[in-house]
Short mmCIF file of C-alpha atoms and ligand atoms in Angstrom, two decimals:
data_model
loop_
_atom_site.label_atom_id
_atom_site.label_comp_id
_atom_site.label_asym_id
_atom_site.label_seq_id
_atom_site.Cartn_x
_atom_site.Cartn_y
_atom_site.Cartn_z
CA UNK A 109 -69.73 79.91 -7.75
CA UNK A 110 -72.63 80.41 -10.33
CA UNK A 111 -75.98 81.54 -9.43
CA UNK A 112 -78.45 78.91 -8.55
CA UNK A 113 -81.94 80.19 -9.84
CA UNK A 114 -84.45 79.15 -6.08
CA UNK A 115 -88.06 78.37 -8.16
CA UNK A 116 -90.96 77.47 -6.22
CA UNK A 117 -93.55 75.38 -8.63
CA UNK A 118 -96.82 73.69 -8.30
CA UNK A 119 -96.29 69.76 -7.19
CA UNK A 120 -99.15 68.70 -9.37
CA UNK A 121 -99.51 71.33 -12.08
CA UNK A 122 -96.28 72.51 -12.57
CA UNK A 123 -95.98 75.86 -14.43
CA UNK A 124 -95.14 75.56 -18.53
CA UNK A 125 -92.96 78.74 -17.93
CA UNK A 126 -90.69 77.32 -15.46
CA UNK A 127 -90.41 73.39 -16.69
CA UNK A 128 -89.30 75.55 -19.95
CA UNK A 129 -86.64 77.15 -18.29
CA UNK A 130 -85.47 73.81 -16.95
CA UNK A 131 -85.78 71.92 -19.97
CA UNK A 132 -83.43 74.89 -21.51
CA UNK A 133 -80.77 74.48 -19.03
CA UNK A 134 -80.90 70.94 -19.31
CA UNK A 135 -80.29 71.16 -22.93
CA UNK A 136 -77.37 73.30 -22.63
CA UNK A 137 -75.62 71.07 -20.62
CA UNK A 138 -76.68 72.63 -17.11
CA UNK A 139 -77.81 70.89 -13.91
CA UNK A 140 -81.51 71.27 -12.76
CA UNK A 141 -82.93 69.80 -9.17
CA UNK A 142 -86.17 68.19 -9.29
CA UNK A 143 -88.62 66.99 -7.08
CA UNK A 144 -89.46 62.70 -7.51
CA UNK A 145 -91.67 60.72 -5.12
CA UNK A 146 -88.86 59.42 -3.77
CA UNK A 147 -86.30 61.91 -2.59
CA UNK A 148 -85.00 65.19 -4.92
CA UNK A 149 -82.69 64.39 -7.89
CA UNK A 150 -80.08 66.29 -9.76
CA UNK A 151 -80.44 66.05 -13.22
CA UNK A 152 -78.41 66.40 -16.35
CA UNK A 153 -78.86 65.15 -19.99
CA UNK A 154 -78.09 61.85 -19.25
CA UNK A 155 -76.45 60.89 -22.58
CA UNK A 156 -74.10 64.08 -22.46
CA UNK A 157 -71.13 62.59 -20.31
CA UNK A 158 -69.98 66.65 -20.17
CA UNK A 159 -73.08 67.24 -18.49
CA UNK A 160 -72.72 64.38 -16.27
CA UNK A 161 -69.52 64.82 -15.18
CA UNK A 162 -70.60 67.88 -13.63
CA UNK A 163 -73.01 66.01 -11.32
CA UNK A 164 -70.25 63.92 -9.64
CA UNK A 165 -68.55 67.31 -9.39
CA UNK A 166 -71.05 69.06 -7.58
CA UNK A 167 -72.02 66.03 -5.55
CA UNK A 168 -68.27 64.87 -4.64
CA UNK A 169 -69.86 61.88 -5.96
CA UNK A 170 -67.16 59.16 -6.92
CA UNK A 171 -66.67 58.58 -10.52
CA UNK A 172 -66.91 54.78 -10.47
CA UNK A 173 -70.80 55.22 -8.77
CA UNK A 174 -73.48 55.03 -11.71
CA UNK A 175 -76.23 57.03 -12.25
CA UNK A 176 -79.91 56.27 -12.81
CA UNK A 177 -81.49 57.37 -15.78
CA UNK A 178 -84.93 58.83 -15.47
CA UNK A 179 -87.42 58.47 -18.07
CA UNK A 180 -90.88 60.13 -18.70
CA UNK A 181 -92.83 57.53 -21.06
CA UNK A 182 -92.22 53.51 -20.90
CA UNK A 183 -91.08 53.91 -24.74
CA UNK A 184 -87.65 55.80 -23.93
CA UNK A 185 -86.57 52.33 -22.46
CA UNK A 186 -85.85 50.78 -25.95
CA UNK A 187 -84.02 53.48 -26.79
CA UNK A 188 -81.43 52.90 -24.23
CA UNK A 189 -81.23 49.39 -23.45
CA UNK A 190 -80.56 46.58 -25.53
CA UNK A 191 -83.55 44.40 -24.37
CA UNK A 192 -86.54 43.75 -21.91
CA UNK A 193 -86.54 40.57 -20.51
CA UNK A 194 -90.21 39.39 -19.26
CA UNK A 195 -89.82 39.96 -15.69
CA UNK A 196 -88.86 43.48 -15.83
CA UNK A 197 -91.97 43.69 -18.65
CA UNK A 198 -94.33 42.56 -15.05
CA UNK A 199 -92.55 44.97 -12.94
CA UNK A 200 -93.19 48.11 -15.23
CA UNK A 201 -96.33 47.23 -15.39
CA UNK A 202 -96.84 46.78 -12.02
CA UNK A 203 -95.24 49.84 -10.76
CA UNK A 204 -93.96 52.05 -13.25
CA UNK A 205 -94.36 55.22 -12.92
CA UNK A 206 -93.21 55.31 -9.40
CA UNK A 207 -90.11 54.00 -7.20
CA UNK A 208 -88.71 51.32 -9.18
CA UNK A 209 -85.21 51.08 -10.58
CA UNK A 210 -84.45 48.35 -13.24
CA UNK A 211 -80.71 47.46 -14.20
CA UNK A 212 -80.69 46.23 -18.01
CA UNK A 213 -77.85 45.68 -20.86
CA UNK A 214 -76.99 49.31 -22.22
CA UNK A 215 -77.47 50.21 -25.97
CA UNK A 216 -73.92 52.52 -26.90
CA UNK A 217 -76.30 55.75 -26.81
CA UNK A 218 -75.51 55.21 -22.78
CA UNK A 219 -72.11 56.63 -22.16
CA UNK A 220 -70.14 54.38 -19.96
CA UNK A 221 -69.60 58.11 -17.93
CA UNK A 222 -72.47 57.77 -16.52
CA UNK A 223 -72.77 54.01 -15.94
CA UNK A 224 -69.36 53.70 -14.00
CA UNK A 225 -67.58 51.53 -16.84
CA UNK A 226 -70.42 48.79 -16.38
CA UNK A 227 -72.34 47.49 -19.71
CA UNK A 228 -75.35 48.10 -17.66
CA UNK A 229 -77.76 50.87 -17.05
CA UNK A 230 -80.07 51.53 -14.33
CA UNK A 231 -83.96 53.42 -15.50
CA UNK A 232 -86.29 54.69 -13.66
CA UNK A 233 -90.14 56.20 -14.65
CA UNK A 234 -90.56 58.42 -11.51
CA UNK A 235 -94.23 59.54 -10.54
CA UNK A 236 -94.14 62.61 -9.82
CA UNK A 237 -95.45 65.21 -12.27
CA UNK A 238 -92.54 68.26 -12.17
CA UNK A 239 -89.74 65.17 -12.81
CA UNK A 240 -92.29 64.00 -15.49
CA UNK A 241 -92.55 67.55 -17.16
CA UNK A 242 -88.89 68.57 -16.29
CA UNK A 243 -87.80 65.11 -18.17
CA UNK A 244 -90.38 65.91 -20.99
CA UNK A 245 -89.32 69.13 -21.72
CA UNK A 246 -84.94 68.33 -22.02
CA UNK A 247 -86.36 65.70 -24.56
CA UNK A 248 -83.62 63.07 -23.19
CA UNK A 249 -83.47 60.69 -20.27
CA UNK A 250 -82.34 62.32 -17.29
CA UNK A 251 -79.32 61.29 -14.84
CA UNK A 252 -80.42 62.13 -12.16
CA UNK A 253 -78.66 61.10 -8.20
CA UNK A 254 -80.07 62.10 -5.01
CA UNK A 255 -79.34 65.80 -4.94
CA UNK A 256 -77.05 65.73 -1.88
CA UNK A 257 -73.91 66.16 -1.31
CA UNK A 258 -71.92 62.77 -1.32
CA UNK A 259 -72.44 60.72 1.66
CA UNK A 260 -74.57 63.14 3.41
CA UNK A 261 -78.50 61.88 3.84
CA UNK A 262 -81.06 62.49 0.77
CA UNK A 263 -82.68 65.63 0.08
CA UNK A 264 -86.22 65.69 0.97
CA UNK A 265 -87.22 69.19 0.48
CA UNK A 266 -85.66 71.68 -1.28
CA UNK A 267 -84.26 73.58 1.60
CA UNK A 268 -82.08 70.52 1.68
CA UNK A 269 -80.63 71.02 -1.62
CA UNK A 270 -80.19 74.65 -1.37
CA UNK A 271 -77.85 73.90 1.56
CA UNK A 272 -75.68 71.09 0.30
CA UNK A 273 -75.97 72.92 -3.49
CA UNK A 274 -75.86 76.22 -3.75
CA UNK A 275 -74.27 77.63 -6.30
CA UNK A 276 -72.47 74.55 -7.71
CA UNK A 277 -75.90 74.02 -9.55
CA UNK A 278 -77.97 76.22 -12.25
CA UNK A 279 -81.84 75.74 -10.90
CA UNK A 280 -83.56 74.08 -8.19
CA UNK A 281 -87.45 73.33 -8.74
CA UNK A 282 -89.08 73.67 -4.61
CA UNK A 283 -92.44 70.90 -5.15
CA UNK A 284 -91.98 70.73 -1.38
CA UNK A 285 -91.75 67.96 0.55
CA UNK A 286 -91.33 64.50 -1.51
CA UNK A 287 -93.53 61.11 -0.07
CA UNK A 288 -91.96 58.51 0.02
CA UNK A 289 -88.45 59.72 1.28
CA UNK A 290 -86.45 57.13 0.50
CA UNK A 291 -84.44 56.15 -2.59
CA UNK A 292 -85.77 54.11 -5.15
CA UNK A 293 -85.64 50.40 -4.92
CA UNK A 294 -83.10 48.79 -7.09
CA UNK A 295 -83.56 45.31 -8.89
CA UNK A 296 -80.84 44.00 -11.17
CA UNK A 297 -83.32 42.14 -13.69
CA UNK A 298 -80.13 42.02 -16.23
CA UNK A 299 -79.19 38.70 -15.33
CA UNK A 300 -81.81 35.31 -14.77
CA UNK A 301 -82.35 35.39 -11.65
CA UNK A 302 -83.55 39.05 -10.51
CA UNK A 303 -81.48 40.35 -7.96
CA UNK A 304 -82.28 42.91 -5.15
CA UNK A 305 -79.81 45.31 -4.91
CA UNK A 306 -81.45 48.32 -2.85
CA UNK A 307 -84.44 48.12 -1.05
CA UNK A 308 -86.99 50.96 -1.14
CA UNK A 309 -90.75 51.17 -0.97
CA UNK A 310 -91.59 49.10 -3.69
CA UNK A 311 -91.16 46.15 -1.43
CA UNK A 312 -89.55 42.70 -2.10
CA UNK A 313 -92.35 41.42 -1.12
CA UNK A 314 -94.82 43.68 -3.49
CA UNK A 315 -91.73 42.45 -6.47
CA UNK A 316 -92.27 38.95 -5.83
CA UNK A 317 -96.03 38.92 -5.98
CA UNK A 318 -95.65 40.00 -9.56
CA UNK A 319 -92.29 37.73 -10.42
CA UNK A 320 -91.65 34.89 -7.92
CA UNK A 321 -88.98 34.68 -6.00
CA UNK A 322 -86.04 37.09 -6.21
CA UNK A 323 -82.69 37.23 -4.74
CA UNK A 324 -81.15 39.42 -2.07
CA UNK A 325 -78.10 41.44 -2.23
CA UNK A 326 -76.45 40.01 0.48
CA UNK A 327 -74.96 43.14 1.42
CA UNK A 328 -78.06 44.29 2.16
CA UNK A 329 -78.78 42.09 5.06
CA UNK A 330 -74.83 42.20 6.21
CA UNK A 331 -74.69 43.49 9.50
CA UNK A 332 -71.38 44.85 8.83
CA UNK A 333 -69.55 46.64 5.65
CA UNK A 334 -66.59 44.38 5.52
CA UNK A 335 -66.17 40.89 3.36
CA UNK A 336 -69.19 42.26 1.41
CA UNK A 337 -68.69 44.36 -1.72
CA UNK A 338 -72.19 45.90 -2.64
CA UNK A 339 -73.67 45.14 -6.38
CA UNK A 340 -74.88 48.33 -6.02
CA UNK A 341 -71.18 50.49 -6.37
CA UNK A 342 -73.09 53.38 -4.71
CA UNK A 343 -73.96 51.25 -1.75
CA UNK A 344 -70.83 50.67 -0.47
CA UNK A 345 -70.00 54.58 0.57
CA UNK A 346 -70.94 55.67 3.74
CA UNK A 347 -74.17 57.20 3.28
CA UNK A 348 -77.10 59.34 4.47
CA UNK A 349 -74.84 60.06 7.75
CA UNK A 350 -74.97 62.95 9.97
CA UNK A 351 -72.26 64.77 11.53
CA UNK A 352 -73.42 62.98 14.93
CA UNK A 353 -72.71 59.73 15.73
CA UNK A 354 -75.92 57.35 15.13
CA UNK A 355 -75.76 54.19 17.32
CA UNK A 356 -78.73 51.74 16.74
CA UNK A 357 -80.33 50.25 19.75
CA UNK A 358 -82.30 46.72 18.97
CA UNK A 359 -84.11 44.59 21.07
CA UNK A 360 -87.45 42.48 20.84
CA UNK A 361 -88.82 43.93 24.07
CA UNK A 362 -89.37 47.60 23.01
CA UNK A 363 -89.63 48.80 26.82
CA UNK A 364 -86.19 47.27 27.50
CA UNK A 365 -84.75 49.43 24.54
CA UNK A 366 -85.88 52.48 25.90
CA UNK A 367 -84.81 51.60 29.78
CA UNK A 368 -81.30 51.13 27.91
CA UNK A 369 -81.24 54.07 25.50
CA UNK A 370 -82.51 56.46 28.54
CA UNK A 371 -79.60 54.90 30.62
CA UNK A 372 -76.88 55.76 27.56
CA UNK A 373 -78.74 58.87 26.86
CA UNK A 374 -78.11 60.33 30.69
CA UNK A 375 -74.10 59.01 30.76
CA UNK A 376 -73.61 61.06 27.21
CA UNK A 377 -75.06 64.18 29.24
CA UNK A 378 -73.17 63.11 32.23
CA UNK A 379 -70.24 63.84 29.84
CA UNK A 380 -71.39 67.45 28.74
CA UNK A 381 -72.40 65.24 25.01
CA UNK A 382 -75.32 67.04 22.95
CA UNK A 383 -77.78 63.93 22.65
CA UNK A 384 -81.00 62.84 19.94
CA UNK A 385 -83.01 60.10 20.32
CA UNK A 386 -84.84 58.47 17.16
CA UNK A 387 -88.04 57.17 18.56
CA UNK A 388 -91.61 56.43 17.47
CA UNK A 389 -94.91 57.99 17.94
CA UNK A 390 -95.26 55.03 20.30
CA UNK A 391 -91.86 55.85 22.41
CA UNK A 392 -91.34 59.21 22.28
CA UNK A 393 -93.09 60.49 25.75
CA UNK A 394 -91.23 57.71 27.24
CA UNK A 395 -87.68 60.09 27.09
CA UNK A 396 -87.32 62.76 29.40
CA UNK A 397 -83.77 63.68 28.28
CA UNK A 398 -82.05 64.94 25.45
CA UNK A 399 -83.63 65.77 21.68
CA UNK A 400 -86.21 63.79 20.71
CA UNK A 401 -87.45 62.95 17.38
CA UNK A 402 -90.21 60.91 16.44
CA UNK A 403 -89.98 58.75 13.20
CA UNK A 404 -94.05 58.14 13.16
CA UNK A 405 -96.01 55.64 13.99
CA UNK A 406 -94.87 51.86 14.38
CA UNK A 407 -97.72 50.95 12.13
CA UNK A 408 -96.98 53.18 9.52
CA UNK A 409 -93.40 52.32 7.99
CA UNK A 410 -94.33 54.83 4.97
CA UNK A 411 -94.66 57.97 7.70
CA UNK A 412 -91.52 56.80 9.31
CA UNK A 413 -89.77 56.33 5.74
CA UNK A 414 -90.47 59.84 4.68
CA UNK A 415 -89.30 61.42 7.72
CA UNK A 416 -85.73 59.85 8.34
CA UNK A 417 -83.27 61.44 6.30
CA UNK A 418 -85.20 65.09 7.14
CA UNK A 419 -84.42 64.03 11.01
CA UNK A 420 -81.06 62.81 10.13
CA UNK A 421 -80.28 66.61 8.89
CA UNK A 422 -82.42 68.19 11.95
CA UNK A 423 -79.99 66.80 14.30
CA UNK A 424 -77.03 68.08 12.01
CA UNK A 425 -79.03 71.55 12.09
CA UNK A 426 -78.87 71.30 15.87
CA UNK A 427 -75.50 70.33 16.52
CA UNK A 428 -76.46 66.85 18.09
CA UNK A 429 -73.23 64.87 18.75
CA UNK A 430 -74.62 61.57 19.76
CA UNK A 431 -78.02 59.78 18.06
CA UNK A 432 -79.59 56.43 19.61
CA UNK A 433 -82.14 55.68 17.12
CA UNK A 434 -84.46 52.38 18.08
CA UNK A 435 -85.26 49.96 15.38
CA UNK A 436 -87.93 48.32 13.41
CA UNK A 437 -88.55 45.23 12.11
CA UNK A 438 -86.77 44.37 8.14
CA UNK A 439 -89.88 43.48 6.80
CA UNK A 440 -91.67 45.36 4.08
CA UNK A 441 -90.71 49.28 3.90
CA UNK A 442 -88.95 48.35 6.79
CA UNK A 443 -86.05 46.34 5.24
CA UNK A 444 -85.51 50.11 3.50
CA UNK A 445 -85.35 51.89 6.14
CA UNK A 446 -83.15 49.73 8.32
CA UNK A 447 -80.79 49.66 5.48
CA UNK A 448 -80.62 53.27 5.53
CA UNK A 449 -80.12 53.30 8.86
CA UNK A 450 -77.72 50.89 9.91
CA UNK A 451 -75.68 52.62 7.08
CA UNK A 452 -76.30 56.32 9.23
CA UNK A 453 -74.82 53.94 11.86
CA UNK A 454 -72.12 52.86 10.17
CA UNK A 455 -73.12 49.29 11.36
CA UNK A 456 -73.29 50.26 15.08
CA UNK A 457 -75.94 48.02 16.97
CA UNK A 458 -76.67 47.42 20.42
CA UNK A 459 -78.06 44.52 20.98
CA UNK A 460 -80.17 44.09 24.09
CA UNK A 461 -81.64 41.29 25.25
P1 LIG B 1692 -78.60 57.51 -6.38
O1 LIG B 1692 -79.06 57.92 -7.73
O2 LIG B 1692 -77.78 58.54 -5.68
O3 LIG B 1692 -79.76 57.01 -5.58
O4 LIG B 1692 -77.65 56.27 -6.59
C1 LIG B 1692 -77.85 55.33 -7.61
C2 LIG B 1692 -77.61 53.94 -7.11
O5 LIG B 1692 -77.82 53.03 -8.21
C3 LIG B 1692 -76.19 53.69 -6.62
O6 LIG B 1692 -76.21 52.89 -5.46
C4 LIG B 1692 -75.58 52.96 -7.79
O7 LIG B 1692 -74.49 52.18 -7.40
C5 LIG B 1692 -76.72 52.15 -8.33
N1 LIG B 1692 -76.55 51.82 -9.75
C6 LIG B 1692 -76.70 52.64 -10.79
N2 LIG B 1692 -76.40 52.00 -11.96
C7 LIG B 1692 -76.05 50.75 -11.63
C8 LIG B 1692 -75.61 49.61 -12.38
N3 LIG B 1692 -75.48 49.65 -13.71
N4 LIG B 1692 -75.32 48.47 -11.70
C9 LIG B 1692 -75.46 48.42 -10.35
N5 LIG B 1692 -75.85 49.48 -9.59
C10 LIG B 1692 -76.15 50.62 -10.21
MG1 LIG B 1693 -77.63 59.17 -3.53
#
């Protein structure tokens, strides 16, 4: 056990003092939790495989799943991989800072610790000024993973951390709550044709207004895990699952959903089962039974992005045993967060027709 310092700081003006004390640890070697727009990372010098290694230790992360690095300033890239092809110049300056992951040919600076044996390295500019500052003040890029336990859903607030981390870790930074609440989009832009390999809310869509047409991890769109290996070595594990089993209910007439989830909903009670439903702004009154959650609204995939993986844990928090979680369309932000959940799911889907 060491003792994890708990240090609440300003989202947009982060205290010098603090993102000091950070920087510090982070140059000794130590592990620091951040805040990002996308979900919280835990960061170590990302060039010190020491350091790293003790991120898949406090994680439980598997050794052969790479890391990201996180950068604060577009110049860092050079310094870490070996070149920029065109495309990937559009896409940073499209959306970098902010949730974009790039996969590029590593320079030797990049331990292959971090990178899971690959010759390839995966950089991110987050926008979000404590990871900015925190990144700033180490004076390296930062490796930085979701800040979770392995397997268990992203950290959203720093509550969540606390709980999966404590005192495995040296600091945790509280920004509150992050935005976007879903991990980065991935886009292997190492090879000619770019390739999608995680979706997030930088859309594929948004990617190929700027580039043209890009390809899809298939295992993205699988509706299974088998007989498709991930590009993506992290996105093979089980991941952001709750104790409870999540069971996905999909259907083009959304009334017909809910008849059937209230019908599966009352049998599970029938059997003495603790129960959630995943609904919708638009679904939720509908349920008279069980724990309901609401996602957002429909019409807002960003609102229902940010608040799955914090519902994911609230049903954890309340001992739910059995989730039926409705779906959305995998369009947009909503091919992320169908990926995220049919993983939750582990691939379970009732169809109804
Ligand atoms: P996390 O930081 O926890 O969001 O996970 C990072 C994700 O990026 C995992 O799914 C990794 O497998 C993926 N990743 C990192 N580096 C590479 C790489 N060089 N090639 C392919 N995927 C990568
Ligand atoms: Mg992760």
């Amino acid at each position: 056990m060491i003792k994890t310092i708990l240090a609440t700081v300003d989202a947009q003006m982060p205290q010098k003092q603090i993102i000091e004390q950070a920087g510090q640890i982070l140059k000794q070697g130590g592990l620091v939790a951040f805040p990002t727009e996308t979900v919280y990372g835990l960061g170590a010098n990302g060039l010190d495989a020491d350091a790293c290694k003790k991120i898949y230790q406090a994680k439980g992360r598997p050794s052969d799943n790479p890391l990201i690095l996180h950068i604060a300033k577009k110049q860092s890239l050079y310094e870490i991989v070996k070149q920029v092809p065109q495309k990937a110049e559009k896409l940073i300056d499209a959306f970098w800072p902010g949730p974009l992951t790039m996969i590029f040919q590593k320079k030797d600076c990049v331990p292959y610790e971090i990178t899971g044996g690959f010759d390839t390295v995966a950089v991110r500019f987050p926008a979000h000024a404590v990871a900015q500052n925190v990144i700033e003040a180490a004076g390296v890029p930062i490796a930085a993973p979701s800040a979770n336990v392995s397997g268990k859903p992203s950290p959203t607030r720093a509550s969540h951390v606390l709980f999966d981390l404590n005192g495995k870790i040296d600091m945790i930074l509280d920004g509150g709550s992050t935005q976007v609440g879903l991990e980065s989009t991935i886009i292997d832009v190492s090879e000619q044709i770019p390739v999608l390999l995680r979706p997030g809310a930088v859309t594929k869509e948004m990617i190929e207004e700027v580039i043209g047409k890009i390809e899809i991890d298939p295992a993205i769109l699988s509706q299974s895990d088998e007989n498709c290996l991930p590009k993506a070595p992290g996105m093979k594990y089980t991941h952001y699952a709750p104790k409870a089993n999540v069971i996905l209910v999909q259907g083009q007439d959304l009334a017909a959903v809910q008849k059937r989830i209230k019908e599966l909903v009352k049998e599970d009670l029938r059997l003495g089962k603790e129960v959630g439903i995943l609904a919708t702004d638009q679904t939720k009154s509908a349920y008279g039974d069980g724990i309901v959650l609401s996602l957002g609204n429909r019409e807002n995939p960003q609102e229902m992005g940010a608040n799955l993986f914090k519902h994911l844990r609230k049903f954890d928090f309340l001992g739910i045993e059995v989730v039926y979680s409705e779906t959305v369309a995998e369009t947009g932000e909503g091919m992320a967060i169908m990926n995220r959940l049919k993983k939750a799911a582990g691939y379970q889907i009732i169809q109804v027709v």
